[in-house]
Tab-separated table of C-alpha atoms in Angstrom:
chain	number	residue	atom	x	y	z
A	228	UNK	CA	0.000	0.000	0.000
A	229	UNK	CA	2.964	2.576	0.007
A	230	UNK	CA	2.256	3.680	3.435
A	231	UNK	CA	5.357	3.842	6.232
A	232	UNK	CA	6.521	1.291	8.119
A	233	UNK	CA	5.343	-0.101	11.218
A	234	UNK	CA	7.978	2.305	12.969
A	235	UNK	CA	6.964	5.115	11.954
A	236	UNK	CA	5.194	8.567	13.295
A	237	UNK	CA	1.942	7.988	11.284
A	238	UNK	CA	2.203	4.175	10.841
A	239	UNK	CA	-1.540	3.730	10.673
A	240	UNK	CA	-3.062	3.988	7.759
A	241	UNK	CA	-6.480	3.238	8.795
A	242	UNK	CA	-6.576	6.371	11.782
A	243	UNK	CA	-4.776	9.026	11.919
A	244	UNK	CA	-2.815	8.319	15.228
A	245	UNK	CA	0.549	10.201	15.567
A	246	UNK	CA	3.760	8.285	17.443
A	247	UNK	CA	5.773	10.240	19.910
A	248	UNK	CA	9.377	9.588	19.667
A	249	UNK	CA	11.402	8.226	22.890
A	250	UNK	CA	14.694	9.737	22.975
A	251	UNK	CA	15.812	7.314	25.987
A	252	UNK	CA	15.048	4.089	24.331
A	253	UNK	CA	15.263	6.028	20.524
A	254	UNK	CA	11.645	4.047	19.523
A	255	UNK	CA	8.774	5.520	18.482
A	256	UNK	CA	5.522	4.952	21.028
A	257	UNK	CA	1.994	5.609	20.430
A	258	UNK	CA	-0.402	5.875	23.151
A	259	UNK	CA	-3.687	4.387	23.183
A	260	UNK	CA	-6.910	5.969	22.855
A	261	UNK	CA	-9.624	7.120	20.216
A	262	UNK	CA	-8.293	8.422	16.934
A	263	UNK	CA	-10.619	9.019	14.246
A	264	UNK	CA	-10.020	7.269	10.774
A	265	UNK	CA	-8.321	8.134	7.736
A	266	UNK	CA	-10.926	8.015	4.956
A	267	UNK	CA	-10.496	8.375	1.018
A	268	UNK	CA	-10.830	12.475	0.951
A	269	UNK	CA	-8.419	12.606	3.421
A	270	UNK	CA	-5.724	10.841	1.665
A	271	UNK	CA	-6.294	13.277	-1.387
A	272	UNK	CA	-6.137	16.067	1.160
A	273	UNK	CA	-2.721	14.661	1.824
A	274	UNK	CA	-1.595	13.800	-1.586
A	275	UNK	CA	-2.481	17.601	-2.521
A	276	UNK	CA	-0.833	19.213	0.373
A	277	UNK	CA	2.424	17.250	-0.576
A	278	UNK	CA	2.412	18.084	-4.614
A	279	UNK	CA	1.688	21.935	-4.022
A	280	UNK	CA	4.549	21.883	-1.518
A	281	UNK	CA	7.202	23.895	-2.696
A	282	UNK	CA	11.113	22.648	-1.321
A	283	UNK	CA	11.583	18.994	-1.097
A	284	UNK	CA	12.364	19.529	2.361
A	285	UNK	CA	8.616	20.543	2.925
A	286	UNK	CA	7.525	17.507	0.662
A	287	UNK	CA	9.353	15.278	3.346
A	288	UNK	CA	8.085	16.281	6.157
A	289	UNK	CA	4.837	16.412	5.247
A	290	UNK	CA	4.884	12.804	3.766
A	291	UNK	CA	6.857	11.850	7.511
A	292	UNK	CA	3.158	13.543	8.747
A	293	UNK	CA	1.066	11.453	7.117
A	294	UNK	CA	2.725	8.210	6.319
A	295	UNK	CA	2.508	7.835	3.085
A	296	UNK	CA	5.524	6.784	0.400
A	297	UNK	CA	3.511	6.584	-2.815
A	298	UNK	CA	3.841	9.866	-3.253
A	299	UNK	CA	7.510	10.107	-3.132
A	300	UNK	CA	7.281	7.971	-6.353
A	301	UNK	CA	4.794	10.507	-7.861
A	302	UNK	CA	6.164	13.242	-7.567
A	303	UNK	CA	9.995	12.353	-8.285
């Protein structure tokens, strides 16, 4: 599916639950709780946010945000 790994900040891709990282044990943790789901418009939303980005720097960190690789290969 082209969505980060298992390690990653935004390693859900059915909700939209965001990983803080641990600098003592350098691993990423997620805490539990209600997170509300990631649905079609919002991947577009995300996909559009990342192609009118303007420095590939930007494009990075938004694509770190919300976990999703496909559009590395889109828009390279």
């Amino acid at each position: 599916m082209n969505v980060t790994g298992h390690n990653s900040y935004s390693r859900c891709r059915f909700c939209n639950i965001q990983g803080i990282y641990s600098q003592k044990y350098k691993h990423i943790y997620f805490h539990p709780g209600k997170y509300s789901k990631k649905t079609h418009s919002n991947w577009l939303t995300y996909i559009d946010e990342i192609e009118v980005a303007t420095s590939s720097k930007e494009k990075e960190t938004l694509i770190k945000q919300y976990g999703n690789k496909i559009v590395i290969e889109l828009l390279l």
